GROMACS .gro file of C-alpha atoms in nm:
model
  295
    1UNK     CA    1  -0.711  -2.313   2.627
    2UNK     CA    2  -0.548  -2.286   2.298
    3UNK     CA    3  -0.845  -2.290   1.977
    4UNK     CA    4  -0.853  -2.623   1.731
    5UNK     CA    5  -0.737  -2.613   1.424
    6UNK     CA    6  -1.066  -2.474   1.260
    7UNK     CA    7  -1.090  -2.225   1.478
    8UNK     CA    8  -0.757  -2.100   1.370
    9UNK     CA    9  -0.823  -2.133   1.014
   10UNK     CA   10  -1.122  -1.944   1.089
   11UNK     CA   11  -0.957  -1.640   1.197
   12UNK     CA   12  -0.731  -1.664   0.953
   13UNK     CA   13  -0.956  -1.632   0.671
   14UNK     CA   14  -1.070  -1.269   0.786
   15UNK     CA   15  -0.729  -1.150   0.677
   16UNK     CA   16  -0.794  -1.351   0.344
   17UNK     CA   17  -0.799  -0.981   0.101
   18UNK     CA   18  -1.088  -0.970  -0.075
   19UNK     CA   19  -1.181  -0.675  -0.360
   20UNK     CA   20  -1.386  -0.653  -0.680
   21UNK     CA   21  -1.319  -0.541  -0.985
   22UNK     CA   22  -1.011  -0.577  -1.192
   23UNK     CA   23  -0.641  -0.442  -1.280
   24UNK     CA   24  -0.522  -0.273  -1.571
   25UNK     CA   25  -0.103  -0.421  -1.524
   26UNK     CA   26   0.128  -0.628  -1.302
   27UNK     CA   27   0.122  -0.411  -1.055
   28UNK     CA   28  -0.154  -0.503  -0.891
   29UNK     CA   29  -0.045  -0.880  -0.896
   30UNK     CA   30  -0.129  -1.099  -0.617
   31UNK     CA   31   0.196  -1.377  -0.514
   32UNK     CA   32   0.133  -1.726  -0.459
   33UNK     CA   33   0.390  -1.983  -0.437
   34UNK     CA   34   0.501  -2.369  -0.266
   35UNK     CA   35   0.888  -2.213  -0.181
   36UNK     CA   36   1.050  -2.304  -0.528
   37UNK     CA   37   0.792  -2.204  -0.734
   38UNK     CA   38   0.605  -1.864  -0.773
   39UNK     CA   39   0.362  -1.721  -0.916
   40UNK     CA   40   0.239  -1.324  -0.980
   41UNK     CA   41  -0.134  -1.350  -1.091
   42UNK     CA   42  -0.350  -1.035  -1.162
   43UNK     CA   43  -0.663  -1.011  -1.386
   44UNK     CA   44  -0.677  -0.748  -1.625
   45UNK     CA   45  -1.034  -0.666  -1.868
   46UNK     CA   46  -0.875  -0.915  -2.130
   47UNK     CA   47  -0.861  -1.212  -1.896
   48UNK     CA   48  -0.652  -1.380  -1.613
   49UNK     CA   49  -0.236  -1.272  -1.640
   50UNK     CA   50   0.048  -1.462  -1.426
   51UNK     CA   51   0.436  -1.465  -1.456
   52UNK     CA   52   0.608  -1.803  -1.332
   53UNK     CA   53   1.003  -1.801  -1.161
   54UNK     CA   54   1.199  -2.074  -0.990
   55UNK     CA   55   1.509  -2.027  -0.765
   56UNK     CA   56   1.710  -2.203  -0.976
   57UNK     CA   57   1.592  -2.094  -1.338
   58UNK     CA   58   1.984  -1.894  -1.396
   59UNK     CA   59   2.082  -1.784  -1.725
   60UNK     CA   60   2.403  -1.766  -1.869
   61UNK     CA   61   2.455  -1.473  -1.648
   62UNK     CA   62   2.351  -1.609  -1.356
   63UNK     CA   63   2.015  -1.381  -1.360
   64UNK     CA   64   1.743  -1.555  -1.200
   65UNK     CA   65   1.443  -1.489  -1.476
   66UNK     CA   66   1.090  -1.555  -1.493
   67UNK     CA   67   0.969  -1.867  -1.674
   68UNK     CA   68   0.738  -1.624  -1.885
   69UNK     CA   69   0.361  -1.500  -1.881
   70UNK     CA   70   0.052  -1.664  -1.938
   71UNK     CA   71  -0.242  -1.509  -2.064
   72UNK     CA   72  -0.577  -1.741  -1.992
   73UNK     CA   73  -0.891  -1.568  -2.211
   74UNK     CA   74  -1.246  -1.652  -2.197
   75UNK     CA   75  -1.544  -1.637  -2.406
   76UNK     CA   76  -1.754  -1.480  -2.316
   77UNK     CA   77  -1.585  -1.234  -2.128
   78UNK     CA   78  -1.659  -1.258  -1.794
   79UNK     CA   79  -1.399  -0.978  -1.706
   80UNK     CA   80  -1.494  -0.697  -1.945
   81UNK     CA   81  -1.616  -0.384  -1.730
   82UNK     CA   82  -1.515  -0.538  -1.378
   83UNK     CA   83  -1.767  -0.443  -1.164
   84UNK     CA   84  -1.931  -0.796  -1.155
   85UNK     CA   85  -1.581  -0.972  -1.054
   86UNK     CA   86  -1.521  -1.082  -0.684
   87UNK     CA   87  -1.149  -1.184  -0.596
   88UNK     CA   88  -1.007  -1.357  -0.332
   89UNK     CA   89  -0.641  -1.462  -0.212
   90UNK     CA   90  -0.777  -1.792   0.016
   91UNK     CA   91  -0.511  -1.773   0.283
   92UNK     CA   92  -0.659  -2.082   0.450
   93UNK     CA   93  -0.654  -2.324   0.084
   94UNK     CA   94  -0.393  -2.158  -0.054
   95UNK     CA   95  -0.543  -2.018  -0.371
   96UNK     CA   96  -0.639  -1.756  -0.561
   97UNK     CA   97  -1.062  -1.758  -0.613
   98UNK     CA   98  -1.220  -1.535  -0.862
   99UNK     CA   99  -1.605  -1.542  -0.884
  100UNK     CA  100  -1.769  -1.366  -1.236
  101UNK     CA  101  -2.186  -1.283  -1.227
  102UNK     CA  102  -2.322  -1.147  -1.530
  103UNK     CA  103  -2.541  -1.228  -1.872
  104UNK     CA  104  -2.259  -1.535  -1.919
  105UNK     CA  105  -2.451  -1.692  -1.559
  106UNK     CA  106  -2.168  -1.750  -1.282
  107UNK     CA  107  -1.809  -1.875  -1.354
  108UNK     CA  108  -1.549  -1.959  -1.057
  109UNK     CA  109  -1.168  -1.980  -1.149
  110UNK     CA  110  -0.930  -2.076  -0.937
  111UNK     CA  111  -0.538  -2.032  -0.978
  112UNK     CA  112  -0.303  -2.222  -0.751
  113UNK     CA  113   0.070  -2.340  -0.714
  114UNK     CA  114   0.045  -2.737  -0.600
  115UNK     CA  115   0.243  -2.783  -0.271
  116UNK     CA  116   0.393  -3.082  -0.329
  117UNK     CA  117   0.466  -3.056  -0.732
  118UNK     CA  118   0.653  -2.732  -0.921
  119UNK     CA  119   0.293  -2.721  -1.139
  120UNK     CA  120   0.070  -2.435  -1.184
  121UNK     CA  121  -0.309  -2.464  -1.211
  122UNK     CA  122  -0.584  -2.244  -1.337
  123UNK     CA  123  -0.932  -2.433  -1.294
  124UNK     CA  124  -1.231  -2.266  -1.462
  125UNK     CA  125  -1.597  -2.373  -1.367
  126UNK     CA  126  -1.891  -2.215  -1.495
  127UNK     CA  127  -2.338  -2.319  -1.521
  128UNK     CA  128  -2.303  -2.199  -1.894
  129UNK     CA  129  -2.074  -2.332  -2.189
  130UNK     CA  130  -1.779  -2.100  -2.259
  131UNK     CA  131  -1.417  -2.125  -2.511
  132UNK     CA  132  -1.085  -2.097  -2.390
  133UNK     CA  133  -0.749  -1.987  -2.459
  134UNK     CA  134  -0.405  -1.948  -2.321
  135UNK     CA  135  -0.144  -1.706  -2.470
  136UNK     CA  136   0.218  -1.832  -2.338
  137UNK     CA  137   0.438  -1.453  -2.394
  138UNK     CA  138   0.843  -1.506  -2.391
  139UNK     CA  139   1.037  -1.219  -2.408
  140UNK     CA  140   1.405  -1.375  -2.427
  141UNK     CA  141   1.400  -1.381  -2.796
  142UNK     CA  142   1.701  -1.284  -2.873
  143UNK     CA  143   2.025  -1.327  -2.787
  144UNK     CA  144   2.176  -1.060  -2.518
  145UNK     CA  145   2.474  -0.931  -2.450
  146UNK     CA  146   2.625  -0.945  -2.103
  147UNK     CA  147   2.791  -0.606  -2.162
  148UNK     CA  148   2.468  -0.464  -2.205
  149UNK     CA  149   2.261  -0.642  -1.988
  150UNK     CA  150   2.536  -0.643  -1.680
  151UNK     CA  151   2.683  -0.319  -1.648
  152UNK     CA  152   2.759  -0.404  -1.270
  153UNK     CA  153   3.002  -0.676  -1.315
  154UNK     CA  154   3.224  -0.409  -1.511
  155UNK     CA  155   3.298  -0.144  -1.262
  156UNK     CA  156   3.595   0.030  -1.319
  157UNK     CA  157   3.741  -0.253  -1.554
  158UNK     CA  158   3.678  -0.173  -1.935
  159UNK     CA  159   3.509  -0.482  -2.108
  160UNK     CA  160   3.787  -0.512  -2.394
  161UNK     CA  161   4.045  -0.593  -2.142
  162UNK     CA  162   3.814  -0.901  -2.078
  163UNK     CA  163   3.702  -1.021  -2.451
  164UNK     CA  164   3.603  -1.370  -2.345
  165UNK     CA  165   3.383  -1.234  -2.072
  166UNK     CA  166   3.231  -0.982  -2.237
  167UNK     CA  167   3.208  -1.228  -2.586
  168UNK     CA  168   2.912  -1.450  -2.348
  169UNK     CA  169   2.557  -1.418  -2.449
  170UNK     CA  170   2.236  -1.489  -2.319
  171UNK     CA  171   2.072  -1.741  -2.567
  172UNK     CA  172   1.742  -1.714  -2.626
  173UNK     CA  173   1.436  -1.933  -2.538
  174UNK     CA  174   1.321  -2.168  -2.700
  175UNK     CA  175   0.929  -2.240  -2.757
  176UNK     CA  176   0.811  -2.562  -2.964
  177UNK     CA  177   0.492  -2.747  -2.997
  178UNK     CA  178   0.465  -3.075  -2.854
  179UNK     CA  179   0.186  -3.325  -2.896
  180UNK     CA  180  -0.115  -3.134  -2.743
  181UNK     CA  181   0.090  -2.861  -2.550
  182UNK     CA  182   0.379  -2.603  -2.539
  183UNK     CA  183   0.731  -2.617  -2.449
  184UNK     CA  184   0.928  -2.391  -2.372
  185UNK     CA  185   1.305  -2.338  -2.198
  186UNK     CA  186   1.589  -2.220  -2.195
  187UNK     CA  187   1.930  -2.403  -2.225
  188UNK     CA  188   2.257  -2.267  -2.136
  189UNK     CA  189   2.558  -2.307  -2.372
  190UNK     CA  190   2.782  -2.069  -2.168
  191UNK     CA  191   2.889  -1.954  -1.859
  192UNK     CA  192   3.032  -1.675  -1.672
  193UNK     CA  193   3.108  -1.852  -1.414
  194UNK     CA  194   3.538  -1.916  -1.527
  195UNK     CA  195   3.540  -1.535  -1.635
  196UNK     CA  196   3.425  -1.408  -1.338
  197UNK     CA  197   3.686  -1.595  -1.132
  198UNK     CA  198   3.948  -1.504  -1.417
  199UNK     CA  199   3.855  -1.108  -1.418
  200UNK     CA  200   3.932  -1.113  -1.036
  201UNK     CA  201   4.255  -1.288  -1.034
  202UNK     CA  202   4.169  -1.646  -0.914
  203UNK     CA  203   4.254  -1.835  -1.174
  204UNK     CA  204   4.445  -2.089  -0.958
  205UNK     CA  205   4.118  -2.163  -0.739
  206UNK     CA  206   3.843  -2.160  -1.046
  207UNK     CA  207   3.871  -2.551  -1.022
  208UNK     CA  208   3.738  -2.546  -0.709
  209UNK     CA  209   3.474  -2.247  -0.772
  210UNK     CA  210   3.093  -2.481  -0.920
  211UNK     CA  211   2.983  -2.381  -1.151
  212UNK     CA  212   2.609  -2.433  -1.148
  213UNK     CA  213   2.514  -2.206  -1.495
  214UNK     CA  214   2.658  -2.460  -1.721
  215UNK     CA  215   2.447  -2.676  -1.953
  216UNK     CA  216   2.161  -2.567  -1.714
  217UNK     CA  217   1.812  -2.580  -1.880
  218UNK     CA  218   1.509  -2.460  -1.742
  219UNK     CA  219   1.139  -2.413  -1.857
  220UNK     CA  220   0.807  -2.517  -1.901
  221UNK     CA  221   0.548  -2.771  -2.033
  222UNK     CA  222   0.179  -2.605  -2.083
  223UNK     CA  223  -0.178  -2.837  -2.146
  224UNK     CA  224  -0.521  -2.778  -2.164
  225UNK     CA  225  -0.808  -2.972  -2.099
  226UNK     CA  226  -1.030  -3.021  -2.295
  227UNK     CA  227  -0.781  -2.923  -2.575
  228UNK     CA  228  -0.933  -2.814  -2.938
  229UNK     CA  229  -0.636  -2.701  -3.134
  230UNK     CA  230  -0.274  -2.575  -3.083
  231UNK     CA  231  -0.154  -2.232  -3.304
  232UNK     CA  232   0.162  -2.095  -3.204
  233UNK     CA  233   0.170  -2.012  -2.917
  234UNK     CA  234  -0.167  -2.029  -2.824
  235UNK     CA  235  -0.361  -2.325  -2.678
  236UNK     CA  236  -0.789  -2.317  -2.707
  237UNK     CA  237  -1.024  -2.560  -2.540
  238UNK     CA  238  -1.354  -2.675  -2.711
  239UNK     CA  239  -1.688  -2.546  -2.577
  240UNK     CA  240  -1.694  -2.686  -2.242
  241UNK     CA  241  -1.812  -2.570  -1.869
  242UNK     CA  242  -1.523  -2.656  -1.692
  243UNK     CA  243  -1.192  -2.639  -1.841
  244UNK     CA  244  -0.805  -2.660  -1.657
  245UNK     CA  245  -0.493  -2.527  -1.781
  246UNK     CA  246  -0.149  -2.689  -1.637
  247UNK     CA  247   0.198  -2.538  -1.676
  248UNK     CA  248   0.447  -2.782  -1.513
  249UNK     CA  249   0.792  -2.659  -1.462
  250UNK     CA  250   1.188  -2.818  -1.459
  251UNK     CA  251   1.508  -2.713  -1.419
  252UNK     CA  252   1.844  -2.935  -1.399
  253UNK     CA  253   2.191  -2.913  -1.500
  254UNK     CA  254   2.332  -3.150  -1.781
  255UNK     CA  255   1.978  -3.336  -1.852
  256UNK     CA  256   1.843  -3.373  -2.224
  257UNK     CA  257   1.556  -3.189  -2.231
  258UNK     CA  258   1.308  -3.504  -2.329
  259UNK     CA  259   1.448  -3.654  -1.971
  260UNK     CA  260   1.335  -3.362  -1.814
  261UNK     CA  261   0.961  -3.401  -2.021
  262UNK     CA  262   0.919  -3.755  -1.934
  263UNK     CA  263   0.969  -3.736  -1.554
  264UNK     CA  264   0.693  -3.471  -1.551
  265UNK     CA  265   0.406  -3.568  -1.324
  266UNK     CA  266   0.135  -3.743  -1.611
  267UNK     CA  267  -0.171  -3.834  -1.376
  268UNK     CA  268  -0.224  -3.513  -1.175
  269UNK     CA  269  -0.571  -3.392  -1.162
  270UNK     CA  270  -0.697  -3.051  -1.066
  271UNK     CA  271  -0.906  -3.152  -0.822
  272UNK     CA  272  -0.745  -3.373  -0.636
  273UNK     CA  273  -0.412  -3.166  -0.651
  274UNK     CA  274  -0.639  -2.854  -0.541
  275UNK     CA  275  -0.755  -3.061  -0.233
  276UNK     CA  276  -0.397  -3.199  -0.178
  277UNK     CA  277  -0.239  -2.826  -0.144
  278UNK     CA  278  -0.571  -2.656   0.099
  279UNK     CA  279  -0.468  -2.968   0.346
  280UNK     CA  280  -0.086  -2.893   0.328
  281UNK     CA  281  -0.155  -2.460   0.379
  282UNK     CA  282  -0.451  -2.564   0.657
  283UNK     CA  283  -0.124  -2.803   0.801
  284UNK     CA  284   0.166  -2.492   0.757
  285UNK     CA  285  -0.117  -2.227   0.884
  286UNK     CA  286  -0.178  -2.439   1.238
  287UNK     CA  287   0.194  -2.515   1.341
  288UNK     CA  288   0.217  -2.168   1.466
  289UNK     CA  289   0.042  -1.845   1.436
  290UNK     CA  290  -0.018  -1.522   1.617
  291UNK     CA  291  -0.342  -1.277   1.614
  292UNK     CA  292  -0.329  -0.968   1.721
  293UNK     CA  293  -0.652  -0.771   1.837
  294UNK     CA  294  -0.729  -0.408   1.976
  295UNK     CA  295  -0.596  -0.091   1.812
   0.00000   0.00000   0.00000
């Protein structure tokens, strides 16, 4: 007799990794994702770190780039020392749970990637009042050169014997404040898309090569809640004991960027959005699955 869906889920939760303490870099990043968008999340002394990518955020150069990093600090800081910090990847809901004890009482975050939306959610609880802040880093602030940043499309060819290709640059991104949150994204003006075809002699068929680089722009749109002030490029909650932060992502080729903003998702709570993605992993986790016992 095959086991019912809890029982499944039940198993599967002992491979759920579990360790305390915390990291010191990205390298000890945990993934999450809902198959176009994904996450690397890893807490550090200073607070909880993630990096954001879609499939489809392509530069100029057709480099598929991360969205940027966010940088969530509390205070108190329930992460300072380590030793009091419990994580969890939650397999079974989908999430990443991290449980803080110490003089600041208990706080639970949780960071997720919703299932059905491209949104990213960090949910902090806590039985004592604490501040908030999120740091959004870009690192795309300048514009690049493809000669420099794409030695591989050269070979054997010598970039002045191709001056339009090697003319292309990789704008930068662009970061602006917007009401009670942060934008960000990137917008491409360029494209090596008819060089490429050019530099290897099919010039007769570009017409029929897409060109999906062109006019693309990609990026994000990052609240808080409750939100106190904005500064930069830093967002800070008001003394609260629970508090969410929501990056919501786009990408699209030949859209304004304020069409892209105002078909963004408004009413999506945390809660309900955390519930909505554990029933769609417990749903992906029972359609098929293997254990395997013994040694």
């Amino acid at each position: 007799m095959l086991p019912d869906q809890s029982a499944v889920l039940n198993m599967l939760d002992e491979y759920s990794p579990e360790f305390i303490g915390v990291g010191d870099s990205d390298r000890g990043s945990i993934p999450l994702g809902n198959g176009e968008l994904c996450a690397n999340a890893w807490v550090e002394p200073d607070g909880l770190h993630f990096y954001l990518a879609r499939s489809d955020a392509l530069t100029e150069f057709d480099r598929t780039v991360k969205l940027g990093e966010w940088v969530v600090r509390l205070e108190p800081n329930p992460f300072q020392g380590g030793s009091n910090v419990l994580q969890k990847l939650d397999l079974v809901e989908g999430n990443l749970k991290i449980r803080s004890r110490g003089a600041h009482g208990i706080l639970d975050l949780t960071f997720f990637i919703d299932s059905e939306y491209d949104e990213a959610f960090v949910e902090v609880k806590s039985n004592s009042k604490f501040e908030m802040s999120v740091e959004l880093n870009c690192w795309r602030n300048a514009n690049n050169s493809v000669v420099e940043a794409l030695e591989m499309f050269w070979g054997d060819e010598n970039p002045e014997e191709f001056p339009a290709l090697a003319a292309i640059r990789e704008s930068a991104d662009i970061v602006t404040q917007s009401g009670h949150g942060l934008i960000a994204y990137h917008q491409n003006s360029q494209s090596i898309v008819p060089e490429i075809a050019k530099m290897h002699g099919l010039d007769a068929a570009k017409v029929e090569v897409p060109d999906l680089l062109i006019n693309r722009i990609f990026g994000t749109k990052t609240t808080i809640d409750p939100i106190a002030c904005v500064s930069d490029r830093i967002l800070r909650s008001a003394h609260t004991t629970k508090a969410t932060v929501r990056v919501s992502t786009f990408s699209a080729q030949g859209q304004p960027l304020y069409s892209l903003i105002d078909a963004l998702p408004i009413e999506l709570q945390a809660d309900e959005r955390k519930e909505a993605t554990a029933i769609a992993w417990n749903e992906y986790w029972t359609k098929s699955w293997i254990f395997v016992s013994g040694d």
